[in-house]
């Protein structure tokens, strides 16, 4: 391990239980650690709340004085219709699963994820990459899990940018025969450059690379599960019978477009019961992964990497490398699709992780994503649309994701303008009515809660975690001003002037079940050949 820039006081590492045991069915996991972390400069977002409220108040006063009621009502309708296009996709995904459930087996039953195991004589070398920055509460946990994987032919590379006791904790792990620890004396390029450091240190034999963030706990069989998706061109591997229809579909698609990466399910569940914020975040992730992304996979739409819990071909990654973008995963996905590669998604490969546990952490995280994802969408917009390798479906779904965070701006502007036009100014376009406006507003508001309810139902958590749906709805209203600001900043300024801000981890575990239990419907849809 490289010598750190300055000597640090030796800190005691977190006591970690045998993580193989954590994936058994009925294990109780207590509170590991819950020390609050201070965030610097948190007062900035109070200023934006004031600016938004002052701005909308000023608009209302101007409209009432200069009789701009028609402008407000028309603007609200325009924003509402565009936002409705986003909402329609959520309805389509939700109704797809509801319809398949009603038309399918009435006794759906439940199954655990990861039930299929790959059995093959060929064991390609795999390199596991873990970027770390000031994670003393969770770094022992992730490395304990990664060094106890059931797959034999792999290595673990940790790139440490830490300036706290994390570096001391990693010193003991540097002695492990599977683990390489690289300490960077500066944070140049943030996570993207850290992953490039790991790539440069990767064993030349590596055929695949897996990436995890520090707060995840990968299950023991995760490498075998990922490799099953990349074995479609091998005719000698003895696959389980249930996998064969899926692999026939993958072979058919691979004959046209090579599969370069598989994104798994970031199962944000570890600290779900900490507070209302964590329940809301867990519910939102469940809906996004189980319903929307599985729907995208079935329809052959554009998919992208999500920063953690994915496997990618090493030869391709060595050619493309990671960028210095804050959303390096999204940026790499755009380049791969532009050049004719495909990315697959499966919820059946799941690794549990933490949820942000305060509103402040969540705002910072979403603002960071919104700014840079919008910036990269603008950067590659025409290249994607002009790509001869992508299908029309993929290009249309790229348009959906390109300015995904602009939904918040449309939602905020459209709804506020409608409330001003209807409740204060009592006017609307001649071809529109007050009743139709309220119906459109309700249509847009119900889409996300419906999808979240379907996601929890598919994961057998609806009755237990339904209050997470209500919490997520309230959180959506709270986050909208900040995400709207960030997406506009990404378009207009073209860069993130504040730089990168990490999301602190608590190390707390409140959930007793670390593997999702899905309805049989999910397995039938994913394993089907069509």
Short mmCIF file of C-alpha atoms in Angstrom, two decimals:
data_model
loop_
_atom_site.label_atom_id
_atom_site.label_comp_id
_atom_site.label_asym_id
_atom_site.label_seq_id
_atom_site.Cartn_x
_atom_site.Cartn_y
_atom_site.Cartn_z
CA UNK A 1 0.00 0.00 0.00
CA UNK A 2 1.28 3.47 -0.81
CA UNK A 3 2.34 5.59 2.16
CA UNK A 4 -0.29 8.19 3.11
CA UNK A 5 0.48 11.88 2.89
CA UNK A 6 0.65 12.31 6.67
CA UNK A 7 0.60 10.07 9.69
CA UNK A 8 -2.83 9.43 11.13
CA UNK A 9 -3.91 8.17 14.51
CA UNK A 10 -4.62 4.49 14.45
CA UNK A 11 -8.35 3.86 14.71
CA UNK A 12 -10.07 0.68 15.72
CA UNK A 13 -11.88 -0.98 12.84
CA UNK A 14 -15.54 -1.86 12.96
CA UNK A 15 -16.36 -5.27 14.29
CA UNK A 16 -17.93 -7.18 11.41
CA UNK A 17 -19.81 -10.44 11.69
CA UNK A 18 -19.35 -13.31 9.30
CA UNK A 19 -21.04 -11.82 6.25
CA UNK A 20 -21.77 -15.17 4.66
CA UNK A 21 -24.15 -15.72 7.59
CA UNK A 22 -25.93 -12.44 6.88
CA UNK A 23 -27.47 -13.89 3.72
CA UNK A 24 -29.23 -16.73 5.53
CA UNK A 25 -32.98 -16.49 5.79
CA UNK A 26 -33.63 -15.65 9.45
CA UNK A 27 -30.66 -13.69 10.75
CA UNK A 28 -31.16 -10.71 13.04
CA UNK A 29 -28.69 -7.91 12.48
CA UNK A 30 -28.31 -5.31 15.18
CA UNK A 31 -27.25 -1.71 15.04
CA UNK A 32 -23.60 -1.60 13.93
CA UNK A 33 -22.85 2.08 14.27
CA UNK A 34 -24.74 5.32 13.92
CA UNK A 35 -22.50 8.32 14.45
CA UNK A 36 -23.78 11.40 12.65
CA UNK A 37 -21.45 13.01 10.13
CA UNK A 38 -21.36 16.75 9.72
CA UNK A 39 -21.69 18.23 6.23
CA UNK A 40 -19.93 21.41 5.33
CA UNK A 41 -21.73 24.34 3.81
CA UNK A 42 -25.24 22.99 4.31
CA UNK A 43 -26.68 26.51 4.46
CA UNK A 44 -26.50 26.82 0.64
CA UNK A 45 -29.79 25.02 0.04
CA UNK A 46 -31.71 27.26 2.45
CA UNK A 47 -30.85 30.09 0.09
CA UNK A 48 -32.41 28.24 -2.83
CA UNK A 49 -35.62 27.65 -0.90
CA UNK A 50 -35.85 31.38 -0.30
CA UNK A 51 -35.09 32.18 -3.95
CA UNK A 52 -37.74 29.79 -5.26
CA UNK A 53 -40.41 31.05 -2.92
CA UNK A 54 -39.53 34.68 -3.63
CA UNK A 55 -39.46 34.03 -7.38
CA UNK A 56 -42.85 32.40 -7.53
CA UNK A 57 -44.35 35.08 -5.31
CA UNK A 58 -42.99 37.76 -7.64
CA UNK A 59 -44.40 35.96 -10.68
CA UNK A 60 -47.82 35.78 -9.06
CA UNK A 61 -47.80 39.50 -8.28
CA UNK A 62 -46.72 40.44 -11.81
CA UNK A 63 -49.36 38.19 -13.34
CA UNK A 64 -52.15 39.66 -11.27
CA UNK A 65 -51.06 43.24 -12.00
CA UNK A 66 -50.48 42.89 -15.74
CA UNK A 67 -53.20 40.33 -16.46
CA UNK A 68 -50.90 37.53 -17.61
CA UNK A 69 -53.39 34.86 -16.59
CA UNK A 70 -53.52 33.28 -20.04
CA UNK A 71 -49.74 33.01 -20.11
CA UNK A 72 -49.72 31.19 -16.77
CA UNK A 73 -52.49 28.80 -17.68
CA UNK A 74 -50.93 28.01 -21.07
CA UNK A 75 -47.50 27.49 -19.51
CA UNK A 76 -48.95 25.17 -16.88
CA UNK A 77 -50.69 23.14 -19.58
CA UNK A 78 -47.54 22.87 -21.70
CA UNK A 79 -45.43 21.70 -18.74
CA UNK A 80 -48.16 19.34 -17.56
CA UNK A 81 -48.47 17.63 -20.94
CA UNK A 82 -44.69 17.10 -21.25
CA UNK A 83 -44.50 15.77 -17.69
CA UNK A 84 -47.44 13.50 -18.50
CA UNK A 85 -45.28 11.81 -21.14
CA UNK A 86 -42.84 10.80 -18.40
CA UNK A 87 -45.71 9.74 -16.15
CA UNK A 88 -47.20 7.62 -18.95
CA UNK A 89 -44.09 5.47 -19.06
CA UNK A 90 -44.38 4.82 -15.33
CA UNK A 91 -48.05 3.86 -15.81
CA UNK A 92 -47.12 1.58 -18.71
CA UNK A 93 -44.47 -0.22 -16.65
CA UNK A 94 -46.81 -0.59 -13.67
CA UNK A 95 -49.75 -1.83 -15.73
CA UNK A 96 -47.47 -4.25 -17.59
CA UNK A 97 -46.66 -6.07 -14.35
CA UNK A 98 -50.21 -5.84 -13.04
CA UNK A 99 -51.61 -7.28 -16.29
CA UNK A 100 -49.06 -10.08 -16.42
CA UNK A 101 -49.83 -10.91 -12.81
CA UNK A 102 -53.59 -11.03 -13.39
CA UNK A 103 -53.31 -13.02 -16.62
CA UNK A 104 -50.70 -15.41 -15.28
CA UNK A 105 -50.70 -17.97 -12.51
CA UNK A 106 -53.09 -16.92 -9.73
CA UNK A 107 -50.84 -18.61 -7.18
CA UNK A 108 -47.69 -16.71 -7.93
CA UNK A 109 -45.80 -17.68 -4.79
CA UNK A 110 -42.37 -16.32 -3.97
CA UNK A 111 -38.76 -17.16 -4.75
CA UNK A 112 -35.44 -15.80 -3.58
CA UNK A 113 -33.17 -13.95 -5.95
CA UNK A 114 -30.04 -15.66 -7.16
CA UNK A 115 -31.52 -19.16 -7.29
CA UNK A 116 -29.68 -20.06 -10.52
CA UNK A 117 -26.03 -21.02 -10.22
CA UNK A 118 -23.57 -21.14 -13.08
CA UNK A 119 -21.77 -24.42 -13.48
CA UNK A 120 -18.91 -24.36 -15.95
CA UNK A 121 -15.36 -25.69 -16.18
CA UNK A 122 -14.03 -22.40 -17.52
CA UNK A 123 -13.49 -19.84 -14.76
CA UNK A 124 -12.40 -16.50 -16.22
CA UNK A 125 -10.35 -14.23 -13.98
CA UNK A 126 -12.42 -11.43 -12.45
CA UNK A 127 -11.20 -8.19 -10.88
CA UNK A 128 -13.37 -6.49 -8.22
CA UNK A 129 -12.85 -2.71 -7.97
CA UNK A 130 -13.86 -0.69 -4.90
CA UNK A 131 -13.26 3.09 -4.79
CA UNK A 132 -13.13 4.40 -1.22
CA UNK A 133 -13.17 7.88 0.24
CA UNK A 134 -13.42 8.38 4.02
CA UNK A 135 -15.53 5.28 4.74
CA UNK A 136 -14.33 4.04 8.18
CA UNK A 137 -17.79 2.75 9.12
CA UNK A 138 -18.22 0.45 6.14
CA UNK A 139 -14.84 -0.41 4.59
CA UNK A 140 -14.30 -3.47 6.81
CA UNK A 141 -17.79 -4.69 5.93
CA UNK A 142 -17.37 -4.53 2.15
CA UNK A 143 -13.92 -6.15 2.21
CA UNK A 144 -15.06 -8.92 4.54
CA UNK A 145 -17.80 -9.73 2.03
CA UNK A 146 -15.58 -9.47 -1.04
CA UNK A 147 -12.91 -11.77 0.37
CA UNK A 148 -15.48 -14.48 1.14
CA UNK A 149 -17.00 -14.86 -2.31
CA UNK A 150 -17.53 -18.45 -3.42
CA UNK A 151 -15.87 -17.83 -6.80
CA UNK A 152 -12.20 -18.75 -6.69
CA UNK A 153 -10.49 -16.96 -9.58
CA UNK A 154 -10.63 -13.28 -8.66
CA UNK A 155 -8.85 -10.35 -7.06
CA UNK A 156 -10.00 -7.27 -5.12
CA UNK A 157 -8.52 -3.82 -5.80
CA UNK A 158 -9.27 -0.94 -3.41
CA UNK A 159 -8.40 2.60 -4.47
CA UNK A 160 -8.30 4.77 -1.36
CA UNK A 161 -8.64 8.57 -1.54
CA UNK A 162 -9.23 8.88 2.19
CA UNK A 163 -7.97 11.57 4.53
CA UNK A 164 -9.16 9.93 7.76
CA UNK A 165 -8.73 6.66 9.66
CA UNK A 166 -9.95 4.63 6.66
CA UNK A 167 -6.35 4.48 5.43
CA UNK A 168 -5.22 2.85 8.68
CA UNK A 169 -8.04 0.30 8.49
CA UNK A 170 -6.97 -0.59 4.95
CA UNK A 171 -3.38 -1.29 6.03
CA UNK A 172 -4.36 -4.67 7.46
CA UNK A 173 -6.33 -5.53 4.32
CA UNK A 174 -3.28 -4.83 2.16
CA UNK A 175 -1.76 -8.01 3.64
CA UNK A 176 -4.63 -10.18 2.39
CA UNK A 177 -3.57 -12.39 -0.55
CA UNK A 178 -6.57 -11.37 -2.67
CA UNK A 179 -6.52 -7.65 -1.92
CA UNK A 180 -4.53 -4.82 -3.49
CA UNK A 181 -4.76 -1.42 -1.82
CA UNK A 182 -3.77 1.74 -3.68
CA UNK A 183 -3.67 5.01 -1.77
CA UNK A 184 -3.88 8.16 -3.89
CA UNK A 185 -2.30 11.24 -2.28
CA UNK A 186 -4.79 13.48 -4.10
CA UNK A 187 -8.36 13.17 -5.40
CA UNK A 188 -7.73 14.18 -8.99
CA UNK A 189 -10.63 13.09 -11.22
CA UNK A 190 -12.66 11.81 -8.25
CA UNK A 191 -14.28 8.36 -8.65
CA UNK A 192 -13.62 8.07 -12.38
CA UNK A 193 -9.86 8.50 -12.03
CA UNK A 194 -9.84 6.25 -8.96
CA UNK A 195 -11.40 3.51 -11.08
CA UNK A 196 -8.80 4.16 -13.79
CA UNK A 197 -6.10 3.59 -11.15
CA UNK A 198 -7.75 0.27 -10.31
CA UNK A 199 -7.92 -0.56 -14.02
CA UNK A 200 -4.20 0.10 -14.43
CA UNK A 201 -3.44 -2.19 -11.49
CA UNK A 202 -5.74 -4.98 -12.72
CA UNK A 203 -4.23 -8.38 -13.37
CA UNK A 204 -3.67 -8.80 -17.16
CA UNK A 205 -5.54 -12.11 -17.00
CA UNK A 206 -8.79 -10.37 -16.00
CA UNK A 207 -11.62 -10.89 -18.48
CA UNK A 208 -14.31 -9.15 -16.44
CA UNK A 209 -14.44 -6.34 -13.92
CA UNK A 210 -17.01 -5.87 -11.14
CA UNK A 211 -17.50 -2.52 -9.38
CA UNK A 212 -18.92 -1.94 -5.90
CA UNK A 213 -19.28 1.19 -3.82
CA UNK A 214 -18.08 0.94 -0.23
CA UNK A 215 -21.51 0.71 1.44
CA UNK A 216 -22.60 -2.46 -0.42
CA UNK A 217 -22.47 -6.05 0.85
CA UNK A 218 -22.17 -8.36 -2.19
CA UNK A 219 -23.61 -11.87 -1.66
CA UNK A 220 -21.14 -14.78 -1.86
CA UNK A 221 -22.32 -16.04 -5.28
CA UNK A 222 -22.52 -12.71 -7.08
CA UNK A 223 -19.65 -13.32 -9.53
CA UNK A 224 -21.11 -16.64 -10.72
CA UNK A 225 -24.48 -14.93 -11.19
CA UNK A 226 -22.97 -12.17 -13.31
CA UNK A 227 -20.87 -14.55 -15.40
CA UNK A 228 -23.99 -16.51 -16.41
CA UNK A 229 -25.06 -13.56 -18.54
CA UNK A 230 -21.73 -13.45 -20.37
CA UNK A 231 -21.65 -17.18 -21.15
CA UNK A 232 -24.17 -17.03 -23.99
CA UNK A 233 -21.46 -17.71 -26.60
CA UNK A 234 -20.11 -20.76 -24.78
CA UNK A 235 -21.87 -23.92 -25.95
CA UNK A 236 -20.21 -26.23 -23.44
CA UNK A 237 -21.29 -24.77 -20.13
CA UNK A 238 -23.99 -26.87 -18.38
CA UNK A 239 -26.57 -24.22 -17.52
CA UNK A 240 -29.61 -24.81 -15.30
CA UNK A 241 -32.73 -25.54 -17.32
CA UNK A 242 -34.47 -22.36 -16.13
CA UNK A 243 -31.70 -20.21 -17.61
CA UNK A 244 -31.78 -21.70 -21.10
CA UNK A 245 -34.65 -19.59 -22.56
CA UNK A 246 -32.97 -16.43 -21.29
CA UNK A 247 -29.62 -17.45 -22.73
CA UNK A 248 -31.16 -18.25 -26.11
CA UNK A 249 -32.52 -14.70 -26.18
CA UNK A 250 -29.11 -13.32 -25.20
CA UNK A 251 -27.41 -15.33 -27.96
CA UNK A 252 -29.87 -13.98 -30.50
CA UNK A 253 -29.28 -10.40 -29.38
CA UNK A 254 -25.51 -10.91 -29.16
CA UNK A 255 -25.40 -11.93 -32.81
CA UNK A 256 -26.43 -8.37 -33.65
CA UNK A 257 -25.05 -6.29 -30.75
CA UNK A 258 -22.34 -7.46 -28.31
CA UNK A 259 -23.26 -7.46 -24.63
CA UNK A 260 -20.61 -5.47 -22.78
CA UNK A 261 -22.01 -5.07 -19.25
CA UNK A 262 -24.69 -6.33 -16.88
CA UNK A 263 -26.18 -4.03 -14.26
CA UNK A 264 -27.52 -5.63 -11.10
CA UNK A 265 -30.00 -4.50 -8.47
CA UNK A 266 -28.77 -1.96 -5.93
CA UNK A 267 -30.88 -3.23 -3.07
CA UNK A 268 -31.03 -0.22 -0.76
CA UNK A 269 -32.31 -1.97 2.32
CA UNK A 270 -29.61 -2.13 5.02
CA UNK A 271 -30.76 0.85 7.10
CA UNK A 272 -34.30 1.07 5.70
CA UNK A 273 -36.01 1.32 9.08
CA UNK A 274 -33.79 4.12 10.42
CA UNK A 275 -36.27 6.92 9.71
CA UNK A 276 -38.82 8.25 7.22
CA UNK A 277 -36.14 9.34 4.75
CA UNK A 278 -34.58 5.88 4.50
CA UNK A 279 -38.00 4.25 4.04
CA UNK A 280 -38.77 6.67 1.21
CA UNK A 281 -35.42 6.10 -0.51
CA UNK A 282 -35.70 2.32 -0.25
CA UNK A 283 -39.18 2.42 -1.78
CA UNK A 284 -38.04 4.66 -4.62
CA UNK A 285 -35.14 2.35 -5.51
CA UNK A 286 -37.39 -0.70 -5.41
CA UNK A 287 -39.78 0.88 -7.91
CA UNK A 288 -37.02 2.11 -10.19
CA UNK A 289 -35.17 -1.20 -10.36
CA UNK A 290 -37.89 -3.83 -10.11
CA UNK A 291 -40.56 -2.12 -12.22
CA UNK A 292 -39.08 0.53 -14.53
CA UNK A 293 -35.68 -0.99 -15.36
CA UNK A 294 -37.04 -4.51 -15.73
CA UNK A 295 -39.68 -3.07 -18.06
CA UNK A 296 -36.92 -1.38 -20.07
CA UNK A 297 -35.03 -4.66 -20.30
CA UNK A 298 -38.06 -6.57 -21.58
CA UNK A 299 -38.79 -3.95 -24.25
CA UNK A 300 -35.18 -3.63 -25.41
CA UNK A 301 -34.86 0.02 -24.39
CA UNK A 302 -31.79 2.04 -23.49
CA UNK A 303 -30.12 0.90 -20.24
CA UNK A 304 -27.19 2.45 -18.43
CA UNK A 305 -24.72 1.65 -15.68
CA UNK A 306 -25.53 2.90 -12.20
CA UNK A 307 -22.15 3.21 -10.51
CA UNK A 308 -22.13 -0.02 -8.51
CA UNK A 309 -23.16 -3.70 -8.68
CA UNK A 310 -22.29 -4.30 -12.33
CA UNK A 311 -19.92 -6.47 -14.34
CA UNK A 312 -18.24 -5.21 -17.52
CA UNK A 313 -15.90 -6.80 -20.03
CA UNK A 314 -12.32 -5.88 -19.14
CA UNK A 315 -11.10 -5.62 -22.73
CA UNK A 316 -13.75 -3.03 -23.58
CA UNK A 317 -13.19 -1.03 -20.40
CA UNK A 318 -9.45 -0.93 -21.06
CA UNK A 319 -10.18 0.72 -24.40
CA UNK A 320 -12.78 3.20 -23.20
CA UNK A 321 -11.60 3.85 -19.62
CA UNK A 322 -13.48 6.03 -17.16
CA UNK A 323 -13.96 9.76 -17.58
CA UNK A 324 -13.50 12.45 -14.94
CA UNK A 325 -17.21 13.18 -15.01
CA UNK A 326 -19.08 13.10 -11.70
CA UNK A 327 -21.55 10.69 -13.33
CA UNK A 328 -18.83 8.58 -14.93
CA UNK A 329 -21.16 5.56 -15.19
CA UNK A 330 -23.77 7.45 -17.25
CA UNK A 331 -21.08 8.98 -19.47
CA UNK A 332 -19.48 5.58 -20.20
CA UNK A 333 -22.91 4.10 -20.99
CA UNK A 334 -23.54 6.81 -23.58
CA UNK A 335 -20.23 6.10 -25.31
CA UNK A 336 -20.83 2.35 -25.32
CA UNK A 337 -24.30 2.62 -26.86
CA UNK A 338 -23.09 5.17 -29.38
CA UNK A 339 -20.52 2.65 -30.62
CA UNK A 340 -22.89 -0.31 -30.83
CA UNK A 341 -22.57 -2.12 -27.49
CA UNK A 342 -25.44 -3.25 -25.26
CA UNK A 343 -25.99 -3.18 -21.51
CA UNK A 344 -28.33 -5.65 -19.81
CA UNK A 345 -30.18 -5.28 -16.52
CA UNK A 346 -31.36 -7.93 -14.09
CA UNK A 347 -32.94 -7.50 -10.64
CA UNK A 348 -32.02 -11.10 -9.80
CA UNK A 349 -28.42 -10.14 -9.07
CA UNK A 350 -28.82 -8.01 -5.96
CA UNK A 351 -26.41 -6.51 -3.44
CA UNK A 352 -27.78 -4.69 -0.37
CA UNK A 353 -26.65 -1.16 0.39
CA UNK A 354 -27.40 1.81 2.62
CA UNK A 355 -29.92 4.58 2.00
CA UNK A 356 -29.10 8.25 2.63
CA UNK A 357 -30.58 8.90 6.05
CA UNK A 358 -31.02 12.68 6.09
CA UNK A 359 -32.68 15.12 3.71
CA UNK A 360 -29.45 17.09 3.47
CA UNK A 361 -27.49 14.06 2.22
CA UNK A 362 -30.24 13.22 -0.24
CA UNK A 363 -30.39 16.73 -1.66
CA UNK A 364 -26.64 16.85 -2.19
CA UNK A 365 -26.67 13.45 -3.87
CA UNK A 366 -29.49 14.26 -6.29
CA UNK A 367 -28.12 17.72 -7.10
CA UNK A 368 -24.77 16.15 -8.00
CA UNK A 369 -26.44 13.56 -10.24
CA UNK A 370 -28.79 16.05 -11.88
CA UNK A 371 -26.10 18.55 -12.83
CA UNK A 372 -23.66 16.13 -14.39
CA UNK A 373 -26.11 13.70 -16.00
CA UNK A 374 -27.79 16.63 -17.74
CA UNK A 375 -24.40 17.96 -18.81
CA UNK A 376 -23.39 14.59 -20.32
CA UNK A 377 -26.74 14.22 -22.06
CA UNK A 378 -26.16 17.57 -23.72
CA UNK A 379 -22.60 16.61 -24.64
CA UNK A 380 -23.52 13.34 -26.39
CA UNK A 381 -27.04 14.23 -27.51
CA UNK A 382 -26.47 14.43 -31.27
CA UNK A 383 -23.91 11.61 -31.32
CA UNK A 384 -26.48 9.25 -29.82
CA UNK A 385 -29.26 10.32 -32.17
CA UNK A 386 -26.97 9.95 -35.20
CA UNK A 387 -25.54 6.58 -34.15
CA UNK A 388 -26.17 3.93 -36.83
CA UNK A 389 -25.83 1.17 -34.24
CA UNK A 390 -28.79 2.02 -32.03
CA UNK A 391 -32.38 1.01 -32.63
CA UNK A 392 -35.24 3.51 -32.77
CA UNK A 393 -36.51 2.20 -29.41
CA UNK A 394 -33.15 2.84 -27.80
CA UNK A 395 -32.94 6.37 -29.20
CA UNK A 396 -36.46 7.22 -28.05
CA UNK A 397 -35.77 5.87 -24.57
CA UNK A 398 -32.50 7.85 -24.54
CA UNK A 399 -34.58 10.98 -25.13
CA UNK A 400 -36.60 9.97 -22.07
CA UNK A 401 -33.50 9.58 -19.89
CA UNK A 402 -31.44 12.39 -21.42
CA UNK A 403 -33.16 15.15 -19.51
CA UNK A 404 -34.72 12.93 -16.88
CA UNK A 405 -34.05 15.37 -14.07
CA UNK A 406 -35.80 18.13 -16.00
CA UNK A 407 -39.01 16.42 -14.88
CA UNK A 408 -38.60 18.23 -11.58
CA UNK A 409 -38.50 21.60 -13.32
CA UNK A 410 -41.56 20.78 -15.43
CA UNK A 411 -43.37 19.41 -12.39
CA UNK A 412 -42.62 22.47 -10.30
CA UNK A 413 -43.25 25.11 -12.94
CA UNK A 414 -46.37 23.47 -14.35
CA UNK A 415 -48.05 22.83 -11.01
CA UNK A 416 -47.26 26.24 -9.53
CA UNK A 417 -48.46 28.01 -12.67
CA UNK A 418 -51.65 25.95 -12.65
CA UNK A 419 -52.38 26.74 -9.02
CA UNK A 420 -51.83 30.44 -9.69
CA UNK A 421 -53.94 30.40 -12.86
CA UNK A 422 -56.84 28.37 -11.47
CA UNK A 423 -57.01 29.34 -7.80
CA UNK A 424 -55.86 32.97 -7.94
CA UNK A 425 -56.59 34.16 -11.48
CA UNK A 426 -59.50 31.81 -12.30
CA UNK A 427 -58.61 31.40 -15.97
CA UNK A 428 -57.49 28.72 -18.42
CA UNK A 429 -57.07 28.27 -22.20
CA UNK A 430 -60.30 28.35 -24.21
CA UNK A 431 -59.99 24.69 -25.23
CA UNK A 432 -59.22 23.61 -21.65
CA UNK A 433 -61.22 23.51 -18.44
CA UNK A 434 -60.53 23.67 -14.75
CA UNK A 435 -61.69 20.07 -14.30
CA UNK A 436 -59.37 18.83 -17.05
CA UNK A 437 -56.47 20.68 -15.43
CA UNK A 438 -57.03 19.03 -12.08
CA UNK A 439 -57.34 15.62 -13.76
CA UNK A 440 -54.00 16.17 -15.51
CA UNK A 441 -52.44 17.21 -12.22
CA UNK A 442 -53.74 14.08 -10.48
CA UNK A 443 -52.57 11.91 -13.40
CA UNK A 444 -49.05 13.24 -13.01
CA UNK A 445 -49.01 12.94 -9.24
CA UNK A 446 -50.27 9.34 -8.98
CA UNK A 447 -47.80 7.75 -11.45
CA UNK A 448 -44.84 7.42 -9.08
CA UNK A 449 -46.82 6.15 -6.04
CA UNK A 450 -48.51 3.53 -8.23
CA UNK A 451 -45.18 2.27 -9.57
CA UNK A 452 -43.72 2.18 -6.06
CA UNK A 453 -46.70 0.16 -4.81
CA UNK A 454 -46.26 -2.32 -7.67
CA UNK A 455 -42.54 -2.58 -6.93
CA UNK A 456 -43.16 -3.34 -3.26
CA UNK A 457 -45.81 -5.90 -4.23
CA UNK A 458 -43.40 -7.69 -6.57
CA UNK A 459 -40.87 -7.80 -3.75
CA UNK A 460 -43.43 -8.97 -1.16
CA UNK A 461 -43.01 -5.79 0.89
CA UNK A 462 -46.22 -3.86 0.13
CA UNK A 463 -48.04 -4.46 3.41
CA UNK A 464 -44.94 -4.02 5.53
CA UNK A 465 -43.48 -0.95 3.78
CA UNK A 466 -46.47 0.88 2.29
CA UNK A 467 -45.77 3.94 4.40
CA UNK A 468 -42.58 4.26 2.38
CA UNK A 469 -44.79 5.11 -0.61
CA UNK A 470 -46.32 8.03 1.27
CA UNK A 471 -42.91 9.14 2.50
CA UNK A 472 -41.47 8.97 -1.01
CA UNK A 473 -44.28 11.16 -2.33
CA UNK A 474 -43.57 13.82 0.28
CA UNK A 475 -39.86 13.59 -0.41
CA UNK A 476 -40.53 14.08 -4.13
CA UNK A 477 -42.25 17.37 -3.40
CA UNK A 478 -39.39 18.45 -1.15
CA UNK A 479 -36.60 17.55 -3.60
CA UNK A 480 -38.21 19.04 -6.72
CA UNK A 481 -36.90 22.62 -6.30
CA UNK A 482 -33.31 21.46 -5.83
CA UNK A 483 -33.35 18.96 -8.70
CA UNK A 484 -34.99 21.57 -10.93
CA UNK A 485 -32.24 24.05 -10.12
CA UNK A 486 -29.50 21.44 -10.68
CA UNK A 487 -30.84 20.28 -14.05
CA UNK A 488 -31.08 23.87 -15.27
CA UNK A 489 -27.55 24.46 -14.05
CA UNK A 490 -26.32 21.47 -16.05
CA UNK A 491 -27.93 22.85 -19.21
CA UNK A 492 -27.14 26.53 -18.85
CA UNK A 493 -23.78 26.64 -17.09
CA UNK A 494 -22.36 23.50 -18.65
CA UNK A 495 -20.30 22.54 -15.61
CA UNK A 496 -20.57 21.87 -11.89
CA UNK A 497 -18.81 24.80 -10.27
CA UNK A 498 -19.06 23.26 -6.77
CA UNK A 499 -17.30 20.00 -7.55
CA UNK A 500 -17.99 16.60 -6.04
CA UNK A 501 -19.59 16.02 -2.64
CA UNK A 502 -19.65 12.56 -1.04
CA UNK A 503 -22.63 10.96 0.65
CA UNK A 504 -21.49 9.94 4.17
CA UNK A 505 -22.32 6.38 5.28
CA UNK A 506 -23.45 5.45 8.78
CA UNK A 507 -22.68 1.71 8.83
CA UNK A 508 -26.09 1.08 10.40
CA UNK A 509 -27.99 -2.12 9.57
CA UNK A 510 -31.63 -2.37 10.64
CA UNK A 511 -32.96 -4.95 8.16
CA UNK A 512 -32.99 -8.67 8.91
CA UNK A 513 -33.35 -9.83 5.29
CA UNK A 514 -30.51 -9.05 2.91
CA UNK A 515 -31.83 -10.87 -0.17
CA UNK A 516 -35.01 -9.78 -1.96
CA UNK A 517 -37.83 -12.29 -2.26
CA UNK A 518 -39.68 -11.76 -5.53
CA UNK A 519 -43.00 -12.95 -6.86
CA UNK A 520 -42.69 -15.82 -9.32
CA UNK A 521 -43.94 -13.37 -11.93
CA UNK A 522 -40.58 -11.58 -11.90
CA UNK A 523 -38.72 -14.81 -12.63
CA UNK A 524 -41.12 -15.83 -15.38
CA UNK A 525 -40.70 -12.50 -17.15
CA UNK A 526 -36.90 -12.43 -16.88
CA UNK A 527 -36.29 -16.08 -17.75
CA UNK A 528 -38.72 -16.08 -20.67
CA UNK A 529 -37.23 -16.21 -24.15
CA UNK A 530 -39.49 -13.50 -25.59
#
